[in-house]
Amino acid sequence: MAKRVGTVRSVRALRKRVAAWRAAGETVALVPTMGALHEGHLSLVRLAKKRADRAVVSIFVNPTQFAPSEDLGTYPRDEVGDRKKLAALDTDLIFSPTEKEMYPPDFSTRVQVADVSEGLCGASRPQFFSGVATVVAKLLIQCLPDIAVFGDKDYQQLLVVRRLARDLDIPVKIVGGPVVREPDGLAMSSRNAYLTPKERRIAPLLHSTIEDVAADIAAGRPIEDALTAGRERLIAAAFDLDYLELRDAQSLKPIEDEVDGPARVLVGAYLGRTRLIDNVAVPRKRP
Ligand code: PAF
């Protein structure tokens, strides 16, 4: 039987546990989440357990990354289910702070990462990355892990977090974990639960379309042609498209003429009321 996982709700209690591990010479990994855990999150926890002696999972639905019109109130929550899943993976500690612990009434600081936050999701969700950067900076400083693990599915977020850790000299290695997909290709996401049965049948087209765009570009199709074909296919299938872009995999700068290094095709779109994002690498040309 899986052992129970301890939960702490205060920064003080978190630091006490981490300090004891450090005193015993153990390394620590942090996996920040907003809960409602699915196989995608669990793969990050497995990666954390492989890369460090101890794995802490934070569960906090972070209000500062939601706009007033977004789904903060209805965001899926399942603390009991999450605890069971984390116990089965032998997670060492859950950090599940209250909102007051993270944001006391006179909280006044915002972390803003320029450049990689701009465009893509940052264009239509202007508050999102500063909310993410603020909470992730806090979580990293609260826990001071050796590594912190984030999913490649939120690719722009991963680069924002890497940049903030570097710029603020937070001594942590940011590790990306591969996207975990349903058998039909849909990237796992807590928000998939919002999809109606009809939308769920359409949703895998997001992944197959960006795979096709990436393959076409790798095969030498002009970039704008390939992107336009992908955009048209998604719009025809009822997606309300936010962006479908080809970007440099490190800088996220647009690539217009030729792919001469690692590149990714990224997409963000609404299907009904559900916002979905996904991304894939452009396959490397054979020499
Ligand atoms: O990806 C998420 O679940 C969240 O954006 C994160 C990184 C936990 C910050 O709230």
mmCIF file of C-alpha atoms and ligand atoms in Angstrom:
data_model
loop_
_atom_site.group_PDB
_atom_site.id
_atom_site.type_symbol
_atom_site.label_atom_id
_atom_site.label_comp_id
_atom_site.label_asym_id
_atom_site.label_seq_id
_atom_site.Cartn_x
_atom_site.Cartn_y
_atom_site.Cartn_z
ATOM 1 C CA MET A 1 0.000 0.000 0.000
ATOM 2 C CA ALA A 2 1.262 3.514 -0.882
ATOM 3 C CA LYS A 3 2.382 5.473 2.150
ATOM 4 C CA ARG A 4 0.665 8.778 2.934
ATOM 5 C CA VAL A 5 2.289 12.003 1.761
ATOM 6 C CA GLY A 6 2.717 14.797 4.276
ATOM 7 C CA THR A 7 1.174 18.154 3.353
ATOM 8 C CA VAL A 8 2.490 21.474 4.610
ATOM 9 C CA ARG A 9 0.653 24.751 4.145
ATOM 10 C CA SER A 10 3.168 27.300 5.394
ATOM 11 C CA VAL A 11 6.506 28.457 3.987
ATOM 12 C CA ARG A 12 8.025 27.975 7.412
ATOM 13 C CA ALA A 13 7.026 24.280 7.537
ATOM 14 C CA LEU A 14 8.249 23.761 3.954
ATOM 15 C CA ARG A 15 11.636 25.281 4.754
ATOM 16 C CA LYS A 16 11.976 23.158 7.887
ATOM 17 C CA ARG A 17 11.457 19.925 5.906
ATOM 18 C CA VAL A 18 13.792 20.963 3.098
ATOM 19 C CA ALA A 19 16.477 22.075 5.591
ATOM 20 C CA ALA A 20 16.372 18.654 7.290
ATOM 21 C CA TRP A 21 16.902 16.898 3.940
ATOM 22 C CA ARG A 22 19.737 19.235 3.049
ATOM 23 C CA ALA A 23 21.368 18.643 6.419
ATOM 24 C CA ALA A 24 21.297 14.912 5.569
ATOM 25 C CA GLY A 25 23.062 15.663 2.261
ATOM 26 C CA GLU A 26 19.977 15.003 0.104
ATOM 27 C CA THR A 27 19.043 16.814 -3.109
ATOM 28 C CA VAL A 28 15.585 18.275 -3.650
ATOM 29 C CA ALA A 29 13.343 18.664 -6.717
ATOM 30 C CA LEU A 30 10.255 20.873 -6.892
ATOM 31 C CA VAL A 31 7.329 20.260 -9.258
ATOM 32 C CA PRO A 32 5.058 23.329 -9.252
ATOM 33 C CA THR A 33 1.415 22.539 -10.183
ATOM 34 C CA MET A 34 -2.075 23.926 -9.832
ATOM 35 C CA GLY A 35 -3.425 20.489 -8.889
ATOM 36 C CA ALA A 36 -6.118 18.432 -10.707
ATOM 37 C CA LEU A 37 -3.200 16.188 -11.528
ATOM 38 C CA HIS A 38 -3.159 14.072 -14.686
ATOM 39 C CA GLU A 39 -0.579 11.773 -16.257
ATOM 40 C CA GLY A 40 1.303 14.802 -17.637
ATOM 41 C CA HIS A 41 1.943 16.117 -14.112
ATOM 42 C CA LEU A 42 2.717 12.630 -12.818
ATOM 43 C CA SER A 43 5.396 12.178 -15.488
ATOM 44 C CA LEU A 44 7.055 15.348 -14.146
ATOM 45 C CA VAL A 45 6.971 13.932 -10.615
ATOM 46 C CA ARG A 46 8.582 10.689 -11.863
ATOM 47 C CA LEU A 47 11.280 12.773 -13.555
ATOM 48 C CA ALA A 48 11.801 14.733 -10.328
ATOM 49 C CA LYS A 49 12.175 11.486 -8.355
ATOM 50 C CA LYS A 50 14.792 10.264 -10.846
ATOM 51 C CA ARG A 51 16.795 13.472 -10.725
ATOM 52 C CA ALA A 52 16.784 14.202 -6.981
ATOM 53 C CA ASP A 53 16.622 12.372 -3.648
ATOM 54 C CA ARG A 54 13.445 14.177 -2.574
ATOM 55 C CA ALA A 55 10.452 15.431 -4.580
ATOM 56 C CA VAL A 56 8.202 18.247 -3.396
ATOM 57 C CA VAL A 57 5.007 18.945 -5.360
ATOM 58 C CA SER A 58 3.369 22.312 -4.868
ATOM 59 C CA ILE A 59 -0.366 22.611 -5.434
ATOM 60 C CA PHE A 60 -1.625 26.173 -5.635
ATOM 61 C CA VAL A 61 -4.214 27.602 -8.010
ATOM 62 C CA ASN A 62 -2.492 30.904 -8.507
ATOM 63 C CA PRO A 63 -4.984 33.781 -8.774
ATOM 64 C CA THR A 64 -2.475 36.293 -10.187
ATOM 65 C CA GLN A 65 -2.161 34.403 -13.472
ATOM 66 C CA PHE A 66 -5.902 34.529 -14.234
ATOM 67 C CA ALA A 67 -7.603 37.567 -15.775
ATOM 68 C CA PRO A 68 -10.966 38.514 -14.194
ATOM 69 C CA SER A 69 -12.746 37.036 -17.252
ATOM 70 C CA GLU A 70 -10.906 33.682 -16.955
ATOM 71 C CA ASP A 71 -11.695 30.427 -15.178
ATOM 72 C CA LEU A 72 -10.159 30.908 -11.705
ATOM 73 C CA GLY A 73 -13.517 30.130 -10.023
ATOM 74 C CA THR A 74 -14.146 26.945 -11.993
ATOM 75 C CA TYR A 75 -10.560 25.703 -12.384
ATOM 76 C CA PRO A 76 -10.669 21.959 -11.521
ATOM 77 C CA ARG A 77 -9.630 21.119 -7.956
ATOM 78 C CA ASP A 78 -9.211 17.612 -6.483
ATOM 79 C CA GLU A 79 -7.026 17.668 -3.392
ATOM 80 C CA VAL A 80 -8.006 14.176 -2.200
ATOM 81 C CA GLY A 81 -7.437 12.599 -5.628
ATOM 82 C CA ASP A 82 -4.155 14.495 -6.054
ATOM 83 C CA ARG A 83 -2.882 13.257 -2.708
ATOM 84 C CA LYS A 84 -3.619 9.625 -3.644
ATOM 85 C CA LYS A 85 -1.835 9.959 -6.997
ATOM 86 C CA LEU A 86 1.191 11.572 -5.374
ATOM 87 C CA ALA A 87 1.329 8.924 -2.633
ATOM 88 C CA ALA A 88 1.418 6.204 -5.313
ATOM 89 C CA LEU A 89 4.559 7.878 -6.734
ATOM 90 C CA ASP A 90 6.214 8.070 -3.335
ATOM 91 C CA THR A 91 6.258 11.878 -3.384
ATOM 92 C CA ASP A 92 8.069 13.214 -0.339
ATOM 93 C CA LEU A 93 6.021 16.314 0.411
ATOM 94 C CA ILE A 94 3.056 18.348 -0.854
ATOM 95 C CA PHE A 95 3.268 22.108 -0.395
ATOM 96 C CA SER A 96 -0.294 23.408 -0.606
ATOM 97 C CA PRO A 97 -0.248 26.960 0.718
ATOM 98 C CA THR A 98 -3.317 29.070 1.376
ATOM 99 C CA GLU A 99 -3.869 32.177 -0.718
ATOM 100 C CA LYS A 100 -3.092 34.333 2.335
ATOM 101 C CA GLU A 101 0.222 32.551 2.834
ATOM 102 C CA MET A 102 1.261 33.313 -0.747
ATOM 103 C CA TYR A 103 -0.330 36.736 -1.076
ATOM 104 C CA PRO A 104 -0.844 38.539 2.241
ATOM 105 C CA PRO A 105 -3.208 41.522 2.000
ATOM 106 C CA ASP A 106 -0.387 44.053 1.496
ATOM 107 C CA PHE A 107 1.476 41.962 -1.093
ATOM 108 C CA SER A 108 2.929 44.481 -3.572
ATOM 109 C CA THR A 109 5.506 42.796 -5.821
ATOM 110 C CA ARG A 110 5.124 41.617 -9.418
ATOM 111 C CA VAL A 111 7.826 39.795 -11.390
ATOM 112 C CA GLN A 112 7.787 40.772 -15.056
ATOM 113 C CA VAL A 113 9.907 38.879 -17.592
ATOM 114 C CA ALA A 114 10.177 40.843 -20.852
ATOM 115 C CA ASP A 115 11.102 39.373 -24.254
ATOM 116 C CA VAL A 116 10.151 35.663 -24.026
ATOM 117 C CA SER A 117 6.832 36.595 -22.349
ATOM 118 C CA GLU A 118 5.825 38.739 -25.294
ATOM 119 C CA GLY A 119 3.714 37.385 -28.163
ATOM 120 C CA LEU A 120 2.073 33.931 -28.403
ATOM 121 C CA CYS A 121 0.115 33.381 -25.132
ATOM 122 C CA GLY A 122 1.494 36.675 -23.774
ATOM 123 C CA ALA A 123 -0.324 38.663 -26.468
ATOM 124 C CA SER A 124 -3.832 37.516 -25.594
ATOM 125 C CA ARG A 125 -3.244 36.905 -21.852
ATOM 126 C CA PRO A 126 -1.245 40.016 -20.853
ATOM 127 C CA GLN A 127 -1.362 39.279 -17.107
ATOM 128 C CA PHE A 128 -0.581 35.585 -17.417
ATOM 129 C CA PHE A 129 3.213 35.399 -17.500
ATOM 130 C CA SER A 130 3.760 38.040 -14.850
ATOM 131 C CA GLY A 131 1.401 36.037 -12.598
ATOM 132 C CA VAL A 132 3.310 32.844 -13.386
ATOM 133 C CA ALA A 133 6.704 34.528 -12.943
ATOM 134 C CA THR A 134 5.641 36.025 -9.600
ATOM 135 C CA VAL A 135 4.374 32.764 -8.139
ATOM 136 C CA VAL A 136 7.214 30.647 -9.552
ATOM 137 C CA ALA A 137 9.845 33.090 -8.229
ATOM 138 C CA LYS A 138 8.189 32.821 -4.809
ATOM 139 C CA LEU A 139 7.988 29.009 -4.935
ATOM 140 C CA LEU A 140 11.648 28.706 -5.955
ATOM 141 C CA ILE A 141 12.785 31.049 -3.195
ATOM 142 C CA GLN A 142 10.526 29.377 -0.631
ATOM 143 C CA CYS A 143 11.744 25.852 -1.420
ATOM 144 C CA LEU A 144 15.246 26.517 -2.837
ATOM 145 C CA PRO A 145 15.291 23.193 -4.706
ATOM 146 C CA ASP A 146 18.251 21.899 -6.707
ATOM 147 C CA ILE A 147 15.990 21.376 -9.696
ATOM 148 C CA ALA A 148 12.469 22.432 -10.658
ATOM 149 C CA VAL A 149 10.504 20.512 -13.267
ATOM 150 C CA PHE A 150 8.019 22.063 -15.726
ATOM 151 C CA GLY A 151 6.184 20.531 -18.691
ATOM 152 C CA ASP A 152 7.226 21.198 -22.294
ATOM 153 C CA LYS A 153 3.514 21.493 -23.081
ATOM 154 C CA ASP A 154 3.602 25.021 -21.661
ATOM 155 C CA TYR A 155 6.675 25.728 -23.730
ATOM 156 C CA GLN A 156 6.617 29.522 -23.493
ATOM 157 C CA GLN A 157 6.111 29.245 -19.721
ATOM 158 C CA LEU A 158 9.149 26.942 -19.492
ATOM 159 C CA LEU A 159 11.315 29.550 -21.243
ATOM 160 C CA VAL A 160 9.911 32.365 -19.093
ATOM 161 C CA VAL A 161 10.783 30.391 -15.947
ATOM 162 C CA ARG A 162 14.293 29.593 -17.247
ATOM 163 C CA ARG A 163 14.874 33.269 -17.974
ATOM 164 C CA LEU A 164 13.606 34.443 -14.594
ATOM 165 C CA ALA A 165 15.762 31.927 -12.695
ATOM 166 C CA ARG A 166 18.798 33.036 -14.672
ATOM 167 C CA ASP A 167 18.083 36.779 -14.403
ATOM 168 C CA LEU A 168 17.383 36.649 -10.659
ATOM 169 C CA ASP A 169 20.347 34.324 -9.946
ATOM 170 C CA ILE A 170 18.110 31.755 -8.309
ATOM 171 C CA PRO A 171 20.392 28.725 -7.878
ATOM 172 C CA VAL A 172 18.161 26.112 -9.481
ATOM 173 C CA LYS A 173 18.272 24.013 -12.637
ATOM 174 C CA ILE A 174 15.038 24.284 -14.616
ATOM 175 C CA VAL A 175 14.220 20.950 -16.265
ATOM 176 C CA GLY A 176 11.596 20.446 -19.005
ATOM 177 C CA GLY A 177 9.581 17.201 -19.179
ATOM 178 C CA PRO A 178 8.127 15.894 -22.475
ATOM 179 C CA VAL A 179 4.467 16.505 -23.393
ATOM 180 C CA VAL A 180 2.257 13.566 -22.397
ATOM 181 C CA ARG A 181 -0.543 12.851 -24.857
ATOM 182 C CA GLU A 182 -3.808 10.935 -24.960
ATOM 183 C CA PRO A 183 -3.734 7.980 -27.416
ATOM 184 C CA ASP A 184 -5.291 10.238 -30.098
ATOM 185 C CA GLY A 185 -2.547 12.858 -29.680
ATOM 186 C CA LEU A 186 -4.344 15.470 -27.562
ATOM 187 C CA ALA A 187 -1.878 16.955 -25.062
ATOM 188 C CA MET A 188 -2.970 16.218 -21.492
ATOM 189 C CA SER A 189 -4.246 19.294 -19.671
ATOM 190 C CA SER A 190 -6.453 19.898 -16.644
ATOM 191 C CA ARG A 191 -8.624 22.074 -18.905
ATOM 192 C CA ASN A 192 -9.439 19.116 -21.207
ATOM 193 C CA ALA A 193 -12.129 18.314 -18.626
ATOM 194 C CA TYR A 194 -14.108 21.330 -19.923
ATOM 195 C CA LEU A 195 -14.447 19.874 -23.453
ATOM 196 C CA THR A 196 -17.892 18.631 -24.512
ATOM 197 C CA PRO A 197 -17.938 15.148 -26.122
ATOM 198 C CA LYS A 198 -18.153 16.789 -29.575
ATOM 199 C CA GLU A 199 -15.246 19.159 -28.857
ATOM 200 C CA ARG A 200 -13.223 16.266 -27.451
ATOM 201 C CA ARG A 201 -13.562 14.481 -30.791
ATOM 202 C CA ILE A 202 -12.290 17.578 -32.655
ATOM 203 C CA ALA A 203 -9.505 18.510 -30.186
ATOM 204 C CA PRO A 204 -6.776 16.063 -31.419
ATOM 205 C CA LEU A 205 -6.736 18.010 -34.700
ATOM 206 C CA LEU A 206 -4.698 20.649 -32.880
ATOM 207 C CA HIS A 207 -1.788 18.245 -32.485
ATOM 208 C CA SER A 208 -2.070 16.545 -35.890
ATOM 209 C CA THR A 209 -2.160 19.960 -37.571
ATOM 210 C CA ILE A 210 1.022 21.253 -35.941
ATOM 211 C CA GLU A 211 2.746 17.920 -36.629
ATOM 212 C CA ASP A 212 1.838 18.328 -40.301
ATOM 213 C CA VAL A 213 2.971 21.973 -40.362
ATOM 214 C CA ALA A 214 6.297 21.000 -38.749
ATOM 215 C CA ALA A 215 6.795 18.101 -41.199
ATOM 216 C CA ASP A 216 5.955 20.326 -44.192
ATOM 217 C CA ILE A 217 8.442 22.967 -43.063
ATOM 218 C CA ALA A 218 11.128 20.317 -42.507
ATOM 219 C CA ALA A 219 10.402 19.017 -46.023
ATOM 220 C CA GLY A 220 11.075 22.484 -47.451
ATOM 221 C CA ARG A 221 7.562 23.924 -47.884
ATOM 222 C CA PRO A 222 7.665 27.733 -47.630
ATOM 223 C CA ILE A 223 7.069 28.628 -43.979
ATOM 224 C CA GLU A 224 4.192 31.055 -44.532
ATOM 225 C CA ASP A 225 2.403 28.567 -46.829
ATOM 226 C CA ALA A 226 2.663 25.793 -44.258
ATOM 227 C CA LEU A 227 1.469 28.053 -41.419
ATOM 228 C CA THR A 228 -1.448 29.398 -43.471
ATOM 229 C CA ALA A 229 -2.569 25.876 -44.384
ATOM 230 C CA GLY A 230 -2.454 24.883 -40.703
ATOM 231 C CA ARG A 231 -4.363 27.971 -39.591
ATOM 232 C CA GLU A 232 -7.052 27.418 -42.222
ATOM 233 C CA ARG A 233 -7.493 23.787 -41.254
ATOM 234 C CA LEU A 234 -8.037 24.653 -37.589
ATOM 235 C CA ILE A 235 -10.413 27.519 -38.301
ATOM 236 C CA ALA A 236 -12.455 25.279 -40.653
ATOM 237 C CA ALA A 237 -12.718 22.708 -37.831
ATOM 238 C CA ALA A 238 -14.298 25.315 -35.466
ATOM 239 C CA PHE A 239 -11.207 26.373 -33.499
ATOM 240 C CA ASP A 240 -11.094 30.037 -32.557
ATOM 241 C CA LEU A 241 -7.428 30.457 -33.349
ATOM 242 C CA ASP A 242 -5.249 32.663 -31.183
ATOM 243 C CA TYR A 243 -1.909 31.879 -32.867
ATOM 244 C CA LEU A 244 -0.136 29.223 -34.893
ATOM 245 C CA GLU A 245 3.501 30.233 -35.272
ATOM 246 C CA LEU A 246 6.968 28.959 -36.019
ATOM 247 C CA ARG A 247 9.520 30.175 -33.485
ATOM 248 C CA ASP A 248 13.170 29.691 -32.594
ATOM 249 C CA ALA A 249 13.191 27.043 -29.849
ATOM 250 C CA GLN A 250 15.481 29.033 -27.521
ATOM 251 C CA SER A 251 14.644 32.700 -28.089
ATOM 252 C CA LEU A 252 11.042 32.302 -29.326
ATOM 253 C CA LYS A 253 11.854 34.845 -32.055
ATOM 254 C CA PRO A 254 9.778 34.380 -35.241
ATOM 255 C CA ILE A 255 11.438 32.476 -38.079
ATOM 256 C CA GLU A 256 10.429 33.835 -41.438
ATOM 257 C CA ASP A 257 12.747 32.518 -44.142
ATOM 258 C CA GLU A 258 14.676 29.450 -43.208
ATOM 259 C CA VAL A 259 15.017 27.079 -40.286
ATOM 260 C CA ASP A 260 18.699 26.878 -39.388
ATOM 261 C CA GLY A 261 18.529 25.628 -35.793
ATOM 262 C CA PRO A 262 16.073 24.086 -33.314
ATOM 263 C CA ALA A 263 12.575 25.422 -34.009
ATOM 264 C CA ARG A 264 9.081 24.782 -32.706
ATOM 265 C CA VAL A 265 5.587 25.149 -34.062
ATOM 266 C CA LEU A 266 3.341 26.517 -31.309
ATOM 267 C CA VAL A 267 -0.431 26.880 -31.244
ATOM 268 C CA GLY A 268 -3.020 28.435 -28.926
ATOM 269 C CA ALA A 269 -6.742 28.222 -29.688
ATOM 270 C CA TYR A 270 -10.162 28.093 -28.101
ATOM 271 C CA LEU A 271 -12.480 25.202 -28.745
ATOM 272 C CA GLY A 272 -15.811 26.418 -27.408
ATOM 273 C CA ARG A 273 -14.908 27.921 -24.049
ATOM 274 C CA THR A 274 -11.776 25.808 -23.583
ATOM 275 C CA ARG A 275 -8.356 27.283 -24.252
ATOM 276 C CA LEU A 276 -5.911 24.666 -25.566
ATOM 277 C CA ILE A 277 -2.197 25.043 -26.295
ATOM 278 C CA ASP A 278 0.319 22.673 -27.828
ATOM 279 C CA ASN A 279 3.703 22.683 -29.531
ATOM 280 C CA VAL A 280 6.051 20.342 -31.395
ATOM 281 C CA ALA A 281 9.665 20.471 -32.532
ATOM 282 C CA VAL A 282 10.379 20.846 -36.237
ATOM 283 C CA PRO A 283 12.180 17.650 -37.255
ATOM 284 C CA ARG A 284 15.832 18.267 -38.171
ATOM 285 C CA LYS A 285 16.708 17.962 -41.842
ATOM 286 C CA ARG A 286 18.958 15.048 -42.640
ATOM 287 C CA PRO A 287 22.401 16.270 -43.805
HETATM 288 O O1 PAF B 1 1.726 25.304 -15.285
HETATM 289 C C1 PAF B 1 1.108 25.504 -14.213
HETATM 290 O O2 PAF B 1 0.398 24.639 -13.692
HETATM 291 C C2 PAF B 1 1.224 26.860 -13.554
HETATM 292 O O3 PAF B 1 1.298 27.888 -14.506
HETATM 293 C C3 PAF B 1 2.381 26.965 -12.534
HETATM 294 C C4 PAF B 1 3.721 26.795 -13.202
HETATM 295 C C5 PAF B 1 2.200 25.891 -11.460
HETATM 296 C C6 PAF B 1 2.358 28.334 -11.852
HETATM 297 O O4 PAF B 1 1.156 28.566 -11.201
#
